[in-house]
PDB file of C-alpha atoms in Angstrom:
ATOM      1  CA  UNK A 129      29.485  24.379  15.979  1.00 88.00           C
ATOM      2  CA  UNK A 130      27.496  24.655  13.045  1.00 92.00           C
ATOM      3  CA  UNK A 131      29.038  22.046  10.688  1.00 95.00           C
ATOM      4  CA  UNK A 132      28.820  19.205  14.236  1.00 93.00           C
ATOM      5  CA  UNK A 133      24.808  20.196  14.115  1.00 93.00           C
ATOM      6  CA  UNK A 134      24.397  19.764  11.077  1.00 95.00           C
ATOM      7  CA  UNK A 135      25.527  16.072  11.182  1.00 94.00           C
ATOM      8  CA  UNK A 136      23.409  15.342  13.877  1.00 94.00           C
ATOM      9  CA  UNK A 137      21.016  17.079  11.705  1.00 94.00           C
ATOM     10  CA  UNK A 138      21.197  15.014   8.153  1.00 93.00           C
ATOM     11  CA  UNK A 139      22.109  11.745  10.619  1.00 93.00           C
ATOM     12  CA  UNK A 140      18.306  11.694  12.206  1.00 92.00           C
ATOM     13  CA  UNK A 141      17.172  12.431   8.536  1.00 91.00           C
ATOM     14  CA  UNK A 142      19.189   9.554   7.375  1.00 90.00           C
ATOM     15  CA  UNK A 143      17.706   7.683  10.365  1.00 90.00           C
ATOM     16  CA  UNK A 144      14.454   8.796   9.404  1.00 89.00           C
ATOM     17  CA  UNK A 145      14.322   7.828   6.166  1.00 89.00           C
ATOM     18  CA  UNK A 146      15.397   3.970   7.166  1.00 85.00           C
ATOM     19  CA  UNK A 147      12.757   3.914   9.959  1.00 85.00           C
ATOM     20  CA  UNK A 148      10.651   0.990   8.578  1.00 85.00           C
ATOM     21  CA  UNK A 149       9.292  -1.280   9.343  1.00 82.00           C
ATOM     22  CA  UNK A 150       7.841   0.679  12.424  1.00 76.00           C
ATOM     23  CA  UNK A 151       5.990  -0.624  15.610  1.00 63.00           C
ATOM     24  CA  UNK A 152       6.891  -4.241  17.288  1.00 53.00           C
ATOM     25  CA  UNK A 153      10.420  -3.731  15.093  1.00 56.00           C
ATOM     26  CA  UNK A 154      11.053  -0.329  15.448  1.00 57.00           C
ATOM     27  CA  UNK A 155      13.359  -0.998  18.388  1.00 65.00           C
ATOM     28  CA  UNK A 156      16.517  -2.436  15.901  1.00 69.00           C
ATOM     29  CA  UNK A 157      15.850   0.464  14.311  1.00 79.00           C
ATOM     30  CA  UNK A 158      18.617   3.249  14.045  1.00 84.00           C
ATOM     31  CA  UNK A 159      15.996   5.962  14.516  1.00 86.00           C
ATOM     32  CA  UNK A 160      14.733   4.572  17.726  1.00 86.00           C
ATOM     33  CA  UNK A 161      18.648   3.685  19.150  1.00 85.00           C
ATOM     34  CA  UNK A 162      19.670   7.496  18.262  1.00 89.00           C
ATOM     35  CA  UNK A 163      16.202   8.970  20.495  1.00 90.00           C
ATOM     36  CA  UNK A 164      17.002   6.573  23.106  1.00 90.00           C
ATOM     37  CA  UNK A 165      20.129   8.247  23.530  1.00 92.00           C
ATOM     38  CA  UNK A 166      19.295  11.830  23.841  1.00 92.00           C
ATOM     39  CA  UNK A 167      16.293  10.786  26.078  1.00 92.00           C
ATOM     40  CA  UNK A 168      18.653   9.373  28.668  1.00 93.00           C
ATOM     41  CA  UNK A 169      18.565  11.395  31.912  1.00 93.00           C
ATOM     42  CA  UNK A 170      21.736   9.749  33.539  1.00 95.00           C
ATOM     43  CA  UNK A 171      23.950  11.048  31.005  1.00 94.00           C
ATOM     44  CA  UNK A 172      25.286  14.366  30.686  1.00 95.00           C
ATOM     45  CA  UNK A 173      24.572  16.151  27.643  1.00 92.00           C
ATOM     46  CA  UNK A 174      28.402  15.789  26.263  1.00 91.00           C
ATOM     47  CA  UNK A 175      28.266  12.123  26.384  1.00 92.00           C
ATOM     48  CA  UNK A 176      25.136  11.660  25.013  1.00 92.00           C
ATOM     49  CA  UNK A 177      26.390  13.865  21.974  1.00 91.00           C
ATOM     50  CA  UNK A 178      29.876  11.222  22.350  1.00 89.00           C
ATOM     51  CA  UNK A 179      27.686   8.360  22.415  1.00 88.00           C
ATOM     52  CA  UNK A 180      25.572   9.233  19.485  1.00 91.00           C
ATOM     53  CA  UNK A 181      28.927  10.445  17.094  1.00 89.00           C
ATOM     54  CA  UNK A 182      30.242   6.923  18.184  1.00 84.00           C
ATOM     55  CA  UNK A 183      27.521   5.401  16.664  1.00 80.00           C
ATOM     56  CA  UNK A 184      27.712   7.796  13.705  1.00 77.00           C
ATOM     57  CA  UNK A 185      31.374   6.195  13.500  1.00 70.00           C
ATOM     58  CA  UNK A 186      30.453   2.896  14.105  1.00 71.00           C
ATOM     59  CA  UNK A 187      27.260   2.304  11.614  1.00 56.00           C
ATOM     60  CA  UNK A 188      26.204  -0.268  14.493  1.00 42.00           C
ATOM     61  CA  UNK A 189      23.792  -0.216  17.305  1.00 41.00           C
ATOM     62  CA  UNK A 190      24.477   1.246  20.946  1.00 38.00           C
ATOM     63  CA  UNK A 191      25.346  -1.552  23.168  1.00 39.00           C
ATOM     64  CA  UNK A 192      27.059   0.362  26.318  1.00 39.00           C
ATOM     65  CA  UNK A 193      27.844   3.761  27.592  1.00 42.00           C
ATOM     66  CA  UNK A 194      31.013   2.915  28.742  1.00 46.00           C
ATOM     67  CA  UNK A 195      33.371   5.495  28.415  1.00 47.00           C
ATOM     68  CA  UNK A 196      36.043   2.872  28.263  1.00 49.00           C
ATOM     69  CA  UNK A 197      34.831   1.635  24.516  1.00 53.00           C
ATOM     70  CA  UNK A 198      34.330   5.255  23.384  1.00 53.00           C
ATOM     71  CA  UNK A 199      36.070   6.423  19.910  1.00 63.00           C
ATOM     72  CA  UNK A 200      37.432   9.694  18.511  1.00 76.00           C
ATOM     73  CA  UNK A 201      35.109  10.858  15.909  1.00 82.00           C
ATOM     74  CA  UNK A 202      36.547  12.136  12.788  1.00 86.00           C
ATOM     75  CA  UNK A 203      34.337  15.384  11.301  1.00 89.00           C
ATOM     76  CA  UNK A 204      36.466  14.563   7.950  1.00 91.00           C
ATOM     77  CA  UNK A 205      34.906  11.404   7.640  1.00 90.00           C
ATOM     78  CA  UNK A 206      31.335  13.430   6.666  1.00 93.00           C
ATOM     79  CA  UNK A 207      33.021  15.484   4.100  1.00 96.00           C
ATOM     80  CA  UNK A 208      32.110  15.603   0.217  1.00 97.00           C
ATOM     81  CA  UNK A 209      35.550  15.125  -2.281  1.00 97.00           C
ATOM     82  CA  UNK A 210      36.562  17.693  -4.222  1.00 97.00           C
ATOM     83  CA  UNK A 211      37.811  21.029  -3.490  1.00 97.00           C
ATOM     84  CA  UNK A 212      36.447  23.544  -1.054  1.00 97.00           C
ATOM     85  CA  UNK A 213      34.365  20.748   0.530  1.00 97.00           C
ATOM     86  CA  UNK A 214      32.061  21.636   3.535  1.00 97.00           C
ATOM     87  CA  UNK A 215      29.724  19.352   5.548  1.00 97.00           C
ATOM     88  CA  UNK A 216      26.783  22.120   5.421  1.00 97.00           C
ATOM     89  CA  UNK A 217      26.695  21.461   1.481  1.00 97.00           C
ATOM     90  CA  UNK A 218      23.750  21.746  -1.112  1.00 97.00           C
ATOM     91  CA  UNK A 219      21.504  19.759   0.797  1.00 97.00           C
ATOM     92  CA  UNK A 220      21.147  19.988   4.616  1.00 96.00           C
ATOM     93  CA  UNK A 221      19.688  16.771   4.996  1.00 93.00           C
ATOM     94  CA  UNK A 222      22.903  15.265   3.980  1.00 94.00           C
ATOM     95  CA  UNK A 223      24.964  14.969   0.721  1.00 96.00           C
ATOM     96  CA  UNK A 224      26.883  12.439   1.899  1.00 94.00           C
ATOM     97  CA  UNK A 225      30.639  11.670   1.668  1.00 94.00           C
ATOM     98  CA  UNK A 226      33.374  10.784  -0.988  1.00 96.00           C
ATOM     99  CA  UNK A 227      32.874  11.059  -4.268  1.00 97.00           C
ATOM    100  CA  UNK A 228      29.197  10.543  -3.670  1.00 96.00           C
ATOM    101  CA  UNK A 229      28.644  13.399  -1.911  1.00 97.00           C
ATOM    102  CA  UNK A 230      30.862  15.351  -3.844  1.00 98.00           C
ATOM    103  CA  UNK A 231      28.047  14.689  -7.282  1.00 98.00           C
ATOM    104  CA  UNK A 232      24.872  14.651  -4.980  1.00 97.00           C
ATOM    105  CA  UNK A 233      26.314  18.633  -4.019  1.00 98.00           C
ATOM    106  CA  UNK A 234      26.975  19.766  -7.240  1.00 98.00           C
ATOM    107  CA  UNK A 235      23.300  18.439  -8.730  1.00 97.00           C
ATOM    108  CA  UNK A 236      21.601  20.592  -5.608  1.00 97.00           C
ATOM    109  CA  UNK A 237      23.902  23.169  -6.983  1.00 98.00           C
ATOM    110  CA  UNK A 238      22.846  23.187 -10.289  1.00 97.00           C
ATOM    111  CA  UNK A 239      19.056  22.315 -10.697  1.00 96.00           C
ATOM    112  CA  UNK A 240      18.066  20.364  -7.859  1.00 95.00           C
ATOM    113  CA  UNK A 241      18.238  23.353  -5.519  1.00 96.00           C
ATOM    114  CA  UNK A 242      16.648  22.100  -2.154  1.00 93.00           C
ATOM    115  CA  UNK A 243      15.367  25.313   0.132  1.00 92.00           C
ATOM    116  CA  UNK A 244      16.013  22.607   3.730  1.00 91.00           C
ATOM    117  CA  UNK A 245      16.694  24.694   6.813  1.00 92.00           C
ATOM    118  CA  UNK A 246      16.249  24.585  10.889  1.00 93.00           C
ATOM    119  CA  UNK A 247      13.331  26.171  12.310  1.00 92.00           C
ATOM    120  CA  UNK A 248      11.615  27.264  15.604  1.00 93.00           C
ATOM    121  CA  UNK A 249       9.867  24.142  15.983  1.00 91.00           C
ATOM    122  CA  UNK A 250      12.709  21.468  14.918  1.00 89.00           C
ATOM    123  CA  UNK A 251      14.756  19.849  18.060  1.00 89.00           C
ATOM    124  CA  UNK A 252      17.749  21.558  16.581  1.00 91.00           C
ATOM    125  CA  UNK A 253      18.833  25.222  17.170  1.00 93.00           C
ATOM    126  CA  UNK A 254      17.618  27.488  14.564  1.00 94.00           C
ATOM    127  CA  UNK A 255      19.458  27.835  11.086  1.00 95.00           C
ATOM    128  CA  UNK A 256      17.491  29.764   7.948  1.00 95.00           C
ATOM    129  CA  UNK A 257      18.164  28.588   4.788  1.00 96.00           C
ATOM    130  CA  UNK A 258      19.013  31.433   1.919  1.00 97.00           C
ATOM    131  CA  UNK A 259      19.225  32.027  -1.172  1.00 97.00           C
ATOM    132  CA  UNK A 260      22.373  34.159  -0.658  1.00 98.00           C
ATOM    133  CA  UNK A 261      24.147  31.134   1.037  1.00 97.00           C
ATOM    134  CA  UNK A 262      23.193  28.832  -1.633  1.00 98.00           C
ATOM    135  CA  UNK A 263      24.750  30.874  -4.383  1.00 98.00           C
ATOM    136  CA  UNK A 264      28.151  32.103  -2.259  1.00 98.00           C
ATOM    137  CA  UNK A 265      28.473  27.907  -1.189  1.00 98.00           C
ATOM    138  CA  UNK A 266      27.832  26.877  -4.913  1.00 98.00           C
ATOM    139  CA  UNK A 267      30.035  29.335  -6.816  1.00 98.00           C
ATOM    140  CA  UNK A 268      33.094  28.245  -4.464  1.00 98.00           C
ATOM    141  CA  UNK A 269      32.632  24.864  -4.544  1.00 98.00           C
ATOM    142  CA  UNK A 270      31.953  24.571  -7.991  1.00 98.00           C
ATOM    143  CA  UNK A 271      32.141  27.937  -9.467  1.00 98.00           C
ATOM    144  CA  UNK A 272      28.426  28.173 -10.751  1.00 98.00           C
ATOM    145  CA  UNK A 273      25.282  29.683  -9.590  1.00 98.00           C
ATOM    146  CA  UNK A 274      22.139  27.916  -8.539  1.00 98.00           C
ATOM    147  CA  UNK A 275      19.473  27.330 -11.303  1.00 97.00           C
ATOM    148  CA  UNK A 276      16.220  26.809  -9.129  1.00 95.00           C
ATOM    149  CA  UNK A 277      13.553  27.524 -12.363  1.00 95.00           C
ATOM    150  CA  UNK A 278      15.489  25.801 -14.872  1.00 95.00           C
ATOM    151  CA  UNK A 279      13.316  22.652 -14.865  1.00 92.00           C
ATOM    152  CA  UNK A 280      10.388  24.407 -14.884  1.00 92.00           C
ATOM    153  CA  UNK A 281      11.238  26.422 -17.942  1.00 93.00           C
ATOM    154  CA  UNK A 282      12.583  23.606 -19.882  1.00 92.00           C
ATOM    155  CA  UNK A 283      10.514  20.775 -18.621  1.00 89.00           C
ATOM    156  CA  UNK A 284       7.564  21.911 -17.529  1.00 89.00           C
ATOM    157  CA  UNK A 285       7.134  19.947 -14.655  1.00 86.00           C
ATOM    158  CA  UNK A 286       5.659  22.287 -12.194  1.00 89.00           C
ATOM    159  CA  UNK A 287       2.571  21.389 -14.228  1.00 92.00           C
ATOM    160  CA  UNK A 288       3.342  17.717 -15.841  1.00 90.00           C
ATOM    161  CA  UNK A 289      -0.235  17.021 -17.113  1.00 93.00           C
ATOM    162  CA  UNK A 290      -0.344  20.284 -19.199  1.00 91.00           C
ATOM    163  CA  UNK A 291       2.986  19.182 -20.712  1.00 89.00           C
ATOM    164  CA  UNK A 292       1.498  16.353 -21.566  1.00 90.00           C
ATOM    165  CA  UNK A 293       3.144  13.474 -19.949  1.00 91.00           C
ATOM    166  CA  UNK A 294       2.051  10.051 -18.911  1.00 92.00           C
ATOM    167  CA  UNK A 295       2.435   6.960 -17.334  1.00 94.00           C
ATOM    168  CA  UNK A 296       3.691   7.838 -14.150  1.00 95.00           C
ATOM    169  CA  UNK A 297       3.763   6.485 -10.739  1.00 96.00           C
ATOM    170  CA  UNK A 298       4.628   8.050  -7.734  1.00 96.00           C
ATOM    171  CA  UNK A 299       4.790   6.184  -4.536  1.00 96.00           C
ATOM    172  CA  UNK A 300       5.490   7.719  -0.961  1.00 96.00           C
ATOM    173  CA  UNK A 301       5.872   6.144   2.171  1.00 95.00           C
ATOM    174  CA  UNK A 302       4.583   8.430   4.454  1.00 94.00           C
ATOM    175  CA  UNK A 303       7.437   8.213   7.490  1.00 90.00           C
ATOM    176  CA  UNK A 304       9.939   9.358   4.963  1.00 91.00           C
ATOM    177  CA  UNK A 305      10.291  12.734   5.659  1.00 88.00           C
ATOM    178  CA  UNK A 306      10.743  13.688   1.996  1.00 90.00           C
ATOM    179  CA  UNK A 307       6.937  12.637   1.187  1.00 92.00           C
ATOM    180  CA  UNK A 308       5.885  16.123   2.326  1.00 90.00           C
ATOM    181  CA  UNK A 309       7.224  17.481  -1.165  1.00 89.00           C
ATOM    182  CA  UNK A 310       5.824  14.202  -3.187  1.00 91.00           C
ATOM    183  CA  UNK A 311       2.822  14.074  -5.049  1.00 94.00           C
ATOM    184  CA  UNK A 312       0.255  12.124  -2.971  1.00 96.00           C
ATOM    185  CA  UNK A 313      -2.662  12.235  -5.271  1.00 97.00           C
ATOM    186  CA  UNK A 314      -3.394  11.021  -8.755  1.00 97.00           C
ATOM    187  CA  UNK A 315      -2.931  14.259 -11.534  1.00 96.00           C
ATOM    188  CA  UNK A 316      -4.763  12.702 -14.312  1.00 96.00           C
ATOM    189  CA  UNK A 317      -5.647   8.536 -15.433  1.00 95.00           C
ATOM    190  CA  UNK A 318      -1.929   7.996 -16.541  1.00 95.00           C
ATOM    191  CA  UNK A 319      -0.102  10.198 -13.443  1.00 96.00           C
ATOM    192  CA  UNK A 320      -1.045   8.065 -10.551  1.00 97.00           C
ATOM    193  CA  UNK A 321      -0.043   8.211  -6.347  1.00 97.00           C
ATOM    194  CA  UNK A 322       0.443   5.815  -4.398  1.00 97.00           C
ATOM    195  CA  UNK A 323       0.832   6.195  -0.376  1.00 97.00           C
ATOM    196  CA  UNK A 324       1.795   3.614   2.287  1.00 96.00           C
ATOM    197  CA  UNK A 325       0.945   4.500   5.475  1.00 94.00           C
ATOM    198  CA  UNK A 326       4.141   2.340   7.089  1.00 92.00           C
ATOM    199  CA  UNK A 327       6.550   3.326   4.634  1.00 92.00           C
ATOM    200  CA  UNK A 328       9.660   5.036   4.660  1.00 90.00           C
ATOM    201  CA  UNK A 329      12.540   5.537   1.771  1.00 91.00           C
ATOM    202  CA  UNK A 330      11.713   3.461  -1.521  1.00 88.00           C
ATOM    203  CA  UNK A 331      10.169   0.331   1.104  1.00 89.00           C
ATOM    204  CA  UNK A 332       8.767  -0.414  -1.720  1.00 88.00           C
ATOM    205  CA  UNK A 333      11.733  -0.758  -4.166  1.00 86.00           C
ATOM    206  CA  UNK A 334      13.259  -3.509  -1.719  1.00 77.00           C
ATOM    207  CA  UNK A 335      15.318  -5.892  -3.806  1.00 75.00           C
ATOM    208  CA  UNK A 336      13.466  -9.062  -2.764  1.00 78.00           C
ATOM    209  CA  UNK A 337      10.278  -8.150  -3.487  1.00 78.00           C
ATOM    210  CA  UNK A 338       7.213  -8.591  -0.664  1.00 86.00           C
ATOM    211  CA  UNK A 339       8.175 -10.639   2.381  1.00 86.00           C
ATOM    212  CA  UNK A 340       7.351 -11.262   5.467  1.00 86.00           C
ATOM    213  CA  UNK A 341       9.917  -8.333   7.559  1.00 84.00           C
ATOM    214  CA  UNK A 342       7.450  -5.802   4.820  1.00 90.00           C
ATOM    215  CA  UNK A 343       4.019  -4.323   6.757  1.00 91.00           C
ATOM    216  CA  UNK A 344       1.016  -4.873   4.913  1.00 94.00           C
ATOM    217  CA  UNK A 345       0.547  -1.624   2.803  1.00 95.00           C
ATOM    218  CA  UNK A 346       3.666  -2.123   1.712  1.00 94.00           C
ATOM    219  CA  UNK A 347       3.018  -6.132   0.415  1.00 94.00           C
ATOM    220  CA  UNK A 348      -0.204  -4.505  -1.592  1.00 95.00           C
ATOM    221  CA  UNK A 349       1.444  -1.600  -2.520  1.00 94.00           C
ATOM    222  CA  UNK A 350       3.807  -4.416  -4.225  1.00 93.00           C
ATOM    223  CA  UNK A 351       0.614  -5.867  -6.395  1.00 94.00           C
ATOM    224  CA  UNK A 352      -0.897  -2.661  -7.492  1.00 96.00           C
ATOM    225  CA  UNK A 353       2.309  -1.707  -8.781  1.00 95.00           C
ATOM    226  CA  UNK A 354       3.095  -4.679 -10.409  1.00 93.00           C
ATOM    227  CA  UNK A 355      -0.762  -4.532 -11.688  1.00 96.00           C
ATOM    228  CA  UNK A 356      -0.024  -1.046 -13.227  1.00 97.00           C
ATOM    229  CA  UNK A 357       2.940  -1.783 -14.807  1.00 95.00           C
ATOM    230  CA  UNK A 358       1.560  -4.536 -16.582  1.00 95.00           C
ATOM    231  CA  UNK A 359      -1.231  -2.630 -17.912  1.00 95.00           C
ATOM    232  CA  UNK A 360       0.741   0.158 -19.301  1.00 94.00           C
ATOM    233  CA  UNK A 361       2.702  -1.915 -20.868  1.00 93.00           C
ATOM    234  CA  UNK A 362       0.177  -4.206 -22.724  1.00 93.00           C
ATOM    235  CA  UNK A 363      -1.340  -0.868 -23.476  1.00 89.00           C
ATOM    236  CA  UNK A 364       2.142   0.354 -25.324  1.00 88.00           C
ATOM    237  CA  UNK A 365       2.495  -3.217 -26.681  1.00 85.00           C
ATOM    238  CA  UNK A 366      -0.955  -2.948 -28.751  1.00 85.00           C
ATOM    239  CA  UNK A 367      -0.361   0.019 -29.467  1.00 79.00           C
ATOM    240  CA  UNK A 368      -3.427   2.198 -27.636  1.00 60.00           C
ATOM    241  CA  UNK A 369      -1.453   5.094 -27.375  1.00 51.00           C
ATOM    242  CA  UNK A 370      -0.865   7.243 -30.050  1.00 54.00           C
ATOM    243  CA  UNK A 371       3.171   7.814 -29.383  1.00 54.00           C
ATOM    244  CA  UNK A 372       4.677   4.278 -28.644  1.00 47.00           C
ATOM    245  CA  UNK A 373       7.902   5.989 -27.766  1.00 50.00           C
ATOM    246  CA  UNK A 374       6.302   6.857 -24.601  1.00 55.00           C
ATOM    247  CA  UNK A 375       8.603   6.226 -20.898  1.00 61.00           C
ATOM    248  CA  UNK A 376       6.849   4.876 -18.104  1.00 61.00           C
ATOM    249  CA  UNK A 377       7.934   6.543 -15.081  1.00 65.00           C
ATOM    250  CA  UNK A 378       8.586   4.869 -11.496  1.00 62.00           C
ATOM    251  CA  UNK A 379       9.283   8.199  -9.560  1.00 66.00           C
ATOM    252  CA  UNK A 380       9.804   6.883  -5.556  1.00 67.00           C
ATOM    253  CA  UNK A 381       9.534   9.180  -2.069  1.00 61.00           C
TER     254      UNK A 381
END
């Protein structure tokens, strides 16, 4: 019971995080398809849960609820490699499967420790995240223990400025779920934000650049990136900065 919520759990984050662009498009969306499903009163709850796992299966959009075309779905098919593997892994918005999943669990396992769980208000039953499962799920899967502080003692980064970095750019689009964790405001000159009001997952990392399918904070998010980018690096290239060695930093939500 708990392993089949938790896909339809990490599958509307998945869905969530590809929601874009929203509005007049937001129909051919996965996100909307998925919604459409639960919200329809002339099937019974079982075959809107078949319906939905079919599409799961299918990575295609619902086109008919006839039993006729309906699949088995395979609860393997969400598992991580490796031994041990469980589909409630180190992150319960989804690991993912295969040999992916298998790395993306061991790095939440390690230092990337992600406190994600199911709460009163959520459309899903209850499910607290703990500490105590987190370390019993990590030291069978991979025999070690969760390192939650480790970045913070080493790096520094629960306060980047006073470690004394620069040049970075975070970017959230705001209908990505994770954005509630990003930084949404500039921390110094050098450590900017930038927030799209449209966006979802990396929108603004698309491979072809601005186009027309992108909303319009996303097509000038595209310029004041590019605008930034170019400026810290003619500032490296004359050499303003007193360490040249210096990374610049594209960190996406």
């Amino acid at each position: 019971h708990d392993e089949l919520i938790m896909v339809i759990g990490y599958t509307f984050a998945n869905y969530n995080m590809g929601n874009y662009p929203p509005g007049r498009d937001s129909h051919d969306t996965n996100l909307y398809r998925a919604c459409q499903i639960f919200q329809d009163d002339s099937l019974h709850p079982k075959d809107q849960l078949a319906q939905f796992l079919v599409d799961v299966h299918n990575s295609v959009g619902i086109h008919t609820h006839d039993e006729g075309n309906m699949q088995c779905f395979n609860m393997t098919s969400q598992l991580p490699s490796g031994n041990n593997a469980t589909i409630t892994a180190g992150d319960w918005s989804g690991v993912g499967n295969g040999r992916n999943g298998q790395m993306w669990d061991f790095q939440t396992c390690d230092l990337l420790v992600e406190q994600i769980g199911f709460g009163l208000d959520s459309m899903f039953p209850p499910r607290t995240w703990t500490m105590e499962w987190m370390n019993e799920h990590c030291h069978t899967r991979f025999g070690i223990l969760p390192s939650p502080q480790k970045l913070v003692e080493d790096w520094g980064i629960d306060d980047v400025v006073r470690a004394g970095a620069t040049k970075i750019l975070f970017t959230n689009g705001l209908n990505d779920g994770w954005s509630v964790g990003g930084i949404q405001h500039d921390l110094s000159d050098s450590i900017l934000a930038l927030n799209f009001e449209s966006g979802a997952h990396h929108s603004d990392l698309s491979g072809v650049g601005p186009s027309s399918r992108d909303t319009p904070d996303i097509k000038r998010g595209f310029e004041q990136i590019t605008e930034i980018l170019r400026q810290w690096l003619n500032d490296v290239e004359l050499g303003k900065h007193h360490d040249k060695t210096q990374d610049i930093l594209f960190a996406d939500k």
